[in-house]
């Protein structure tokens, strides 16, 4: 039964063709039964007999093609009804096609055709009764058929218009569902891009800082290897510790990209793959690590330390890390840096400056000479994510200054 229903839905023209043929057969039977006399027993003229055949064919055509060209079939039905009135061809089974075309046109979105069909539904029954009154000529006998036919035709139009409304509602729901699906895909892509950017910033900070420390220590160890073996050993230990720290942070970041068993496997393999994200409490360790590379850093905290949002802590740590890395890379020989962390009532202020040559502002903005670094771009993105303000530029008298203000309430 379901297969038969699906077949009818896939081939609606076949269904209409079947009903058109059935309607034509019923009209032919009616014509044969009333070939010589009409419903009142009066002899039928040759004009009426000849006109009955094309009228029956036209009404069957209206049913057969109502889905493909409903507006044209409506005009054909109107023309056929006028011809039926003019040639005095009495109502017959073929006139059922008027109900069908009124319903079909009302269910479509062509409003002028629907209005014409409604006018026809109201006027046609009255014209029919006036053209072919009931036997005896009593007006009271014609009122009931007129009212009944009018209600029937108007109900056909109402049912068609209701079907049009439901179709429009379902189409609107489908369009809304498609739009929501596209919006979900767009949001997912935006979220994925934001996550990739976050991981890229984290990797940049980890690699840029730790690798630069390792390079400086390796150069120092190679320089004093023959004259000061103990210093060389300490430098190698620093390189080893820095490398392990960088590896742990990279494992943590790459672990974000894993899901399910892959993430669990990564945790089992790396033990410390999911270490906590660094915060302001680790700034002292960061400063000591940088001092070990030969960069003199003056570190101070103002105000009363207190727990901070994790996003603010990570942002503060990465800003200091990036700023000290750039001071070491671009500050020149014998450069000194100053780091100040100030706790306020509703904000956390950061000041990182050096007294060296200082990298050019354009270097930070463009991402470095090779165009591959992040510089101030990454800093601004981090500060912007927590709703803060970043000011950076050359100092008066030389060097570079980075000043960041991170609001605590916005981060919460």
XYZ file of N, CA and C in Angstrom, residues 150-328:
537
model
N -23.534 26.727 -4.495
C -22.628 27.823 -4.122
C -21.758 27.434 -2.940
N -22.381 26.836 -1.911
C -21.603 26.401 -0.747
C -20.569 25.353 -1.147
N -20.934 24.441 -2.019
C -20.005 23.391 -2.451
C -18.803 23.981 -3.179
N -19.064 24.904 -4.108
C -17.972 25.507 -4.862
C -17.081 26.370 -3.957
N -17.693 27.131 -3.054
C -16.902 27.976 -2.153
C -16.070 27.113 -1.201
N -16.632 25.996 -0.734
C -15.863 25.096 0.121
C -14.660 24.513 -0.617
N -14.830 24.208 -1.901
C -13.700 23.725 -2.693
C -12.596 24.776 -2.742
N -13.000 26.038 -2.919
C -11.986 27.112 -2.933
C -11.318 27.272 -1.556
N -12.119 27.201 -0.480
C -11.573 27.347 0.877
C -10.588 26.221 1.184
N -10.930 24.997 0.789
C -10.013 23.879 1.031
C -8.707 24.065 0.260
N -8.806 24.537 -0.973
C -7.594 24.779 -1.743
C -6.735 25.883 -1.140
N -7.374 26.972 -0.701
C -6.629 28.067 -0.097
C -5.995 27.642 1.227
N -6.692 26.811 1.985
C -6.121 26.291 3.231
C -4.902 25.417 2.944
N -4.974 24.618 1.883
C -3.823 23.800 1.500
C -2.641 24.680 1.090
N -2.921 25.775 0.383
C -1.853 26.705 0.008
C -1.194 27.305 1.243
N -2.017 27.678 2.233
C -1.467 28.252 3.466
C -0.581 27.249 4.191
N -1.029 25.995 4.274
C -0.227 24.974 4.949
C 1.079 24.722 4.202
N 1.007 24.681 2.874
C 2.239 24.488 2.102
C 3.214 25.635 2.326
N 2.686 26.866 2.334
C 3.567 28.011 2.578
C 4.173 27.945 3.967
N 3.389 27.497 4.945
C 3.906 27.382 6.315
C 5.000 26.329 6.398
N 4.767 25.168 5.764
C 5.776 24.109 5.776
C 7.027 24.540 5.018
N 6.828 25.254 3.898
C 8.000 25.747 3.157
C 8.796 26.741 3.988
N 8.094 27.571 4.756
C 8.787 28.523 5.625
C 9.561 27.793 6.716
N 8.955 26.737 7.281
C 9.658 25.951 8.296
C 10.893 25.276 7.710
N 10.768 24.729 6.505
C 11.919 24.091 5.878
C 13.021 25.102 5.581
N 12.623 26.286 5.108
C 13.619 27.315 4.833
C 14.303 27.762 6.123
N 13.519 27.882 7.180
C 14.114 28.264 8.458
C 15.065 27.180 8.964
N 14.668 25.905 8.774
C 15.547 24.814 9.196
C 16.845 24.817 8.392
N 16.736 25.059 7.070
C 17.952 25.122 6.258
C 18.828 26.297 6.671
N 18.187 27.439 6.961
C 18.951 28.605 7.374
C 19.646 28.360 8.712
N 18.932 27.726 9.657
C 19.539 27.416 10.943
C 20.685 26.433 10.787
N 20.524 25.474 9.870
C 21.602 24.517 9.638
C 22.836 25.218 9.087
N 22.619 26.148 8.146
C 23.747 26.901 7.604
C 24.396 27.762 8.682
N 23.553 28.366 9.548
C 24.104 29.187 10.619
C 24.905 28.338 11.596
N 24.398 27.124 11.892
C 25.158 26.244 12.778
C 26.495 25.868 12.158
N 26.483 25.572 10.848
C 27.742 25.252 10.183
C 28.695 26.450 10.207
N 28.131 27.650 9.971
C 28.989 28.848 10.001
C 29.570 29.077 11.394
N 28.708 28.901 12.433
C 29.209 29.073 13.800
C 30.269 28.027 14.128
N 30.046 26.794 13.644
C 31.039 25.749 13.895
C 32.367 26.081 13.219
N 32.295 26.601 11.985
C 33.525 26.984 11.292
C 34.232 28.141 12.003
N 33.434 29.123 12.471
C 34.027 30.244 13.197
C 34.688 29.760 14.482
N 33.978 28.865 15.197
C 34.550 28.339 16.433
C 35.820 27.544 16.162
N 35.807 26.746 15.074
C 37.007 25.982 14.733
C 38.165 26.908 14.369
N 37.853 27.983 13.606
C 38.909 28.937 13.250
C 39.456 29.640 14.484
N 38.554 30.005 15.403
C 39.011 30.649 16.640
C 39.879 29.704 17.460
N 39.491 28.425 17.511
C 40.295 27.462 18.256
C 41.657 27.258 17.605
N 41.674 27.201 16.272
C 42.964 27.069 15.584
C 43.844 28.295 15.848
N 43.227 29.486 15.833
C 44.004 30.693 16.112
C 44.541 30.685 17.537
N 43.713 30.223 18.484
C 44.171 30.163 19.872
C 45.341 29.198 20.015
N 45.209 28.025 19.390
C 46.295 27.046 19.481
C 47.546 27.576 18.787
N 47.366 28.291 17.675
C 48.526 28.861 16.985
C 49.229 29.887 17.867
N 48.455 30.712 18.572
C 49.067 31.682 19.472
C 49.821 30.983 20.599
N 49.196 29.936 21.159
C 49.859 29.216 22.242
C 51.158 28.576 21.754
N 51.095 27.929 20.575
C 52.302 27.292 20.051
C 53.390 28.312 19.764
N 52.975 29.464 19.251
C 53.961 30.503 18.971
C 54.662 30.946 20.253
N 53.855 31.170 21.299
C 54.456 31.626 22.545
C 55.382 30.573 23.135
N 54.936 29.315 23.113
C 55.752 28.238 23.685
C 57.045 28.069 22.909
N 56.916 27.955 21.578
C 58.096 27.694 20.761
C 59.039 28.887 20.761
N 58.493 30.095 20.557
C 59.345 31.277 20.450
C 60.137 31.500 21.732
N 59.487 31.346 22.866
C 60.178 31.610 24.121
C 61.182 30.508 24.447
N 60.711 29.273 24.496
C 61.572 28.187 24.956
C 62.713 27.897 23.989
N 62.424 27.958 22.694
C 63.500 27.694 21.732
C 64.554 28.799 21.793
N 64.125 30.046 21.971
C 65.113 31.121 22.074
C 65.986 30.938 23.312
N 65.373 30.496 24.420
C 66.158 30.215 25.622
C 67.162 29.098 25.344
N 66.716 28.069 24.675
C 67.598 26.941 24.380
C 68.746 27.367 23.464
N 68.460 28.223 22.492
C 69.508 28.688 21.581
C 70.552 29.500 22.326
N 70.075 30.421 23.187
C 71.018 31.248 23.950
C 71.883 30.368 24.847
N 71.276 29.420 25.546
C 72.037 28.542 26.436
C 73.021 27.675 25.652
N 72.584 27.183 24.474
C 73.484 26.352 23.668
C 74.677 27.161 23.176
N 74.429 28.407 22.758
C 75.556 29.251 22.317
C 76.524 29.512 23.470
N 75.961 29.781 24.664
C 76.828 30.019 25.812
C 77.625 28.784 26.197
N 76.981 27.627 26.158
C 77.683 26.393 26.497
C 78.805 26.112 25.515
N 78.566 26.351 24.234
C 79.606 26.118 23.238
C 80.772 27.083 23.420
N 80.451 28.303 23.903
C 81.503 29.314 24.047
C 82.428 29.005 25.217
N 81.866 28.479 26.315
C 82.680 28.239 27.521
C 82.948 26.764 27.749
N 82.731 25.926 26.746
C 82.875 24.494 26.943
C 84.287 24.107 27.397
N 85.304 24.735 26.817
C 86.681 24.359 27.141
C 87.185 25.065 28.405
N 86.751 26.268 28.635
C 87.284 27.048 29.762
C 86.479 26.873 31.035
N 85.193 26.626 30.926
C 84.334 26.499 32.117
C 83.360 25.339 31.927
N 83.836 24.104 32.125
C 82.962 22.933 31.927
C 81.743 22.942 32.845
N 81.895 23.462 34.057
C 80.759 23.474 34.978
C 79.633 24.366 34.455
N 79.971 25.538 33.919
C 78.951 26.401 33.327
C 78.311 25.746 32.111
N 79.101 25.031 31.340
C 78.546 24.318 30.186
C 77.541 23.269 30.637
N 77.881 22.555 31.726
C 76.959 21.537 32.241
C 75.650 22.183 32.720
N 75.741 23.319 33.406
C 74.538 24.000 33.862
C 73.688 24.491 32.677
N 74.391 24.971 31.632
C 73.649 25.416 30.452
C 72.925 24.258 29.788
N 73.583 23.103 29.731
C 72.935 21.925 29.131
C 71.751 21.468 29.978
N 71.893 21.547 31.313
C 70.752 21.205 32.161
C 69.586 22.165 31.939
N 69.922 23.446 31.770
C 68.856 24.422 31.480
C 68.179 24.114 30.157
N 68.986 23.767 29.163
C 68.407 23.403 27.851
C 67.494 22.196 28.008
N 67.944 21.196 28.770
C 67.128 20.000 28.961
C 65.814 20.329 29.659
N 65.886 21.114 30.726
C 64.670 21.473 31.445
C 63.722 22.319 30.599
N 64.291 23.264 29.856
C 63.450 24.104 28.996
C 62.786 23.268 27.909
N 63.555 22.319 27.350
C 62.977 21.456 26.317
C 61.851 20.604 26.855
N 62.024 20.059 28.077
C 60.942 19.264 28.663
C 59.696 20.121 28.920
N 59.923 21.350 29.399
C 58.788 22.236 29.640
C 58.056 22.558 28.343
N 58.834 22.860 27.287
C 58.207 23.149 25.993
C 57.460 21.940 25.465
N 58.046 20.750 25.637
C 57.390 19.527 25.175
C 56.097 19.282 25.930
N 56.099 19.529 27.246
C 54.879 19.331 28.025
C 53.771 20.282 27.582
N 54.129 21.544 27.352
C 53.107 22.513 26.928
C 52.589 22.188 25.535
N 53.483 21.745 24.656
C 53.031 21.379 23.309
C 52.135 20.153 23.345
N 52.449 19.197 24.223
C 51.565 18.043 24.358
C 50.190 18.464 24.867
N 50.184 19.411 25.814
C 48.884 19.884 26.309
C 48.064 20.528 25.198
N 48.726 21.341 24.372
C 48.007 22.014 23.294
C 47.526 21.026 22.248
N 48.406 20.094 21.883
C 48.002 19.110 20.885
C 46.937 18.170 21.430
N 46.904 17.991 22.740
C 45.865 17.166 23.333
C 44.479 17.745 23.151
N 44.398 19.077 22.993
C 43.099 19.705 22.740
C 42.504 19.212 21.435
N 43.377 18.875 20.479
C 42.903 18.449 19.180
C 42.455 17.003 19.161
N 42.722 16.273 20.253
C 42.371 14.863 20.291
C 41.045 14.685 21.006
N 40.312 13.665 20.620
C 39.033 13.364 21.257
C 38.953 11.874 21.515
N 38.136 11.494 22.478
C 37.882 10.082 22.719
C 39.126 9.345 23.150
N 39.338 8.181 22.501
C 40.437 7.320 22.879
C 41.771 7.946 22.536
N 41.805 8.780 21.463
C 43.061 9.413 21.097
C 43.577 10.302 22.196
N 42.655 11.095 22.814
C 43.078 11.962 23.893
C 43.523 11.176 25.103
N 42.796 10.085 25.415
C 43.191 9.262 26.547
C 44.535 8.606 26.305
N 44.763 8.164 25.057
C 46.033 7.551 24.730
C 47.159 8.546 24.859
N 46.915 9.786 24.411
C 47.946 10.802 24.539
C 48.280 11.076 25.983
N 47.268 11.051 26.843
C 47.523 11.298 28.264
C 48.336 10.170 28.866
N 48.033 8.929 28.436
C 48.787 7.801 28.969
C 50.230 7.828 28.503
N 50.445 8.220 27.241
C 51.791 8.217 26.707
C 52.627 9.318 27.324
N 52.017 10.487 27.521
C 52.797 11.646 27.930
C 52.711 11.988 29.385
N 51.976 11.306 30.197
C 51.944 11.546 31.633
C 51.557 12.965 31.975
N 52.402 13.951 31.608
C 52.150 15.352 31.939
C 51.634 16.118 30.744
N 50.928 15.400 29.827
C 50.455 16.049 28.602
C 49.414 17.103 28.901
N 48.697 16.978 30.020
C 47.617 17.901 30.312
C 47.936 18.704 31.572
N 49.105 19.312 31.584
C 49.488 20.153 32.716
C 48.625 21.399 32.710
N 48.437 22.032 33.898
C 47.610 23.247 33.947
C 48.218 24.363 33.110
N 47.367 25.263 32.652
C 47.857 26.404 31.901
C 48.607 27.357 32.825
N 49.681 27.967 32.332
C 50.453 28.875 33.193
C 49.648 30.123 33.528
N 49.971 30.707 34.696
C 49.303 31.920 35.146
C 50.290 32.866 35.788
N 49.771 33.843 36.541
C 50.636 34.861 37.135
C 51.550 34.263 38.196
N 51.163 33.152 38.800
C 52.019 32.532 39.805
C 53.300 31.970 39.195
N 53.254 31.668 37.898
C 54.434 31.138 37.221
C 55.304 32.234 36.617
N 54.925 33.509 36.808
C 55.732 34.591 36.251
C 57.130 34.657 36.897
N 57.194 34.348 38.182
C 58.500 34.367 38.846
C 59.427 33.320 38.238
N 58.874 32.127 37.957
C 59.688 31.090 37.316
C 60.108 31.519 35.916
N 59.193 32.174 35.195
C 59.518 32.645 33.860
C 60.647 33.675 33.908
N 60.561 34.595 34.861
C 61.593 35.620 34.981
C 62.939 34.991 35.318
N 62.933 34.002 36.225
C 64.193 33.329 36.570
C 64.764 32.603 35.364
N 63.896 32.011 34.585
C 64.365 31.318 33.385
C 64.995 32.304 32.413
N 64.386 33.464 32.250
C 64.928 34.470 31.335
C 66.241 35.028 31.874
N 66.311 35.227 33.187
C 67.565 35.703 33.770
C 68.707 34.732 33.505
N 68.386 33.460 33.451
C 69.414 32.478 33.186
C 70.013 32.587 31.807
N 69.315 33.267 30.893
C 69.848 33.463 29.544
C 70.737 34.695 29.450
N 70.898 35.440 30.556
C 71.749 36.623 30.538
C 71.008 37.927 30.470
N 69.686 37.888 30.420
C 68.883 39.115 30.368
C 68.538 39.530 31.792
N 68.958 40.726 32.171
C 68.650 41.224 33.511
C 67.197 41.702 33.542
N 66.398 41.141 34.458
C 64.973 41.462 34.561
C 64.673 41.886 35.983
N 64.053 43.041 36.117
C 63.590 43.539 37.407
C 62.085 43.275 37.487
N 61.695 42.403 38.406
C 60.298 41.962 38.492
C 59.706 42.416 39.817
N 58.497 43.026 39.746
C 57.843 43.473 40.961
C 56.334 43.345 40.856
N 55.689 43.183 42.019
C 54.230 43.054 42.107
C 53.714 44.134 43.035
N 52.710 44.858 42.596
C 52.085 45.909 43.395
C 50.649 45.513 43.691
N 50.196 45.857 44.868
C 48.849 45.487 45.255
C 48.827 44.125 45.929
N 47.628 43.696 46.294
C 47.451 42.423 46.993
C 47.076 41.334 46.000
N 47.930 40.318 45.827
C 47.587 39.229 44.900
C 46.320 38.510 45.346
N 45.535 38.105 44.408
C 44.301 37.372 44.684
C 43.974 36.490 43.484
N 43.066 35.541 43.664
C 42.713 34.666 42.535
C 42.127 35.471 41.372
N 42.530 35.103 40.171
C 42.086 35.788 38.956
C 41.411 34.797 38.020
N 40.606 35.290 37.095
C 40.050 34.401 36.061
C 41.174 33.744 35.263
N 40.970 32.505 34.892
C 42.014 31.758 34.181
C 42.395 32.435 32.868
N 41.428 33.054 32.193
C 41.740 33.712 30.928
C 42.664 34.907 31.143
N 42.453 35.645 32.225
C 43.307 36.796 32.524
C 44.705 36.325 32.902
N 44.784 35.265 33.711
C 46.099 34.759 34.123
C 46.904 34.295 32.911
N 46.270 33.529 32.020
C 46.993 33.049 30.842
C 47.416 34.205 29.947
N 46.526 35.202 29.767
C 46.856 36.364 28.933
C 48.039 37.125 29.516
N 48.020 37.355 30.823
C 49.124 38.082 31.458
C 50.432 37.318 31.291
N 50.414 36.023 31.509
C 51.633 35.219 31.386
C 52.183 35.278 29.972
N 51.302 35.124 28.969
C 51.766 35.094 27.585
C 52.282 36.474 27.142
N 51.680 37.540 27.637
C 52.168 38.875 27.274
C 53.590 39.084 27.812
N 53.794 38.743 29.072
C 55.138 38.884 29.645
C 56.123 37.979 28.913
N 55.706 36.757 28.629
C 56.592 35.826 27.928
C 56.979 36.361 26.559
N 55.998 36.847 25.813
C 56.273 37.365 24.473
C 57.145 38.619 24.537
N 56.846 39.503 25.493
C 57.603 40.750 25.600
C 59.066 40.477 25.964
N 59.314 39.585 26.914
C 60.689 39.269 27.288
C 61.434 38.554 26.163
N 60.720 37.714 25.428
C 61.354 37.046 24.288
C 61.811 38.068 23.258
N 60.962 39.046 22.972
C 61.334 40.074 22.001
C 62.433 40.998 22.533
N 62.431 41.243 23.849
C 63.522 42.049 24.424
C 64.854 41.325 24.262
N 64.840 40.026 24.484
C 66.070 39.260 24.340
C 66.516 39.185 22.883
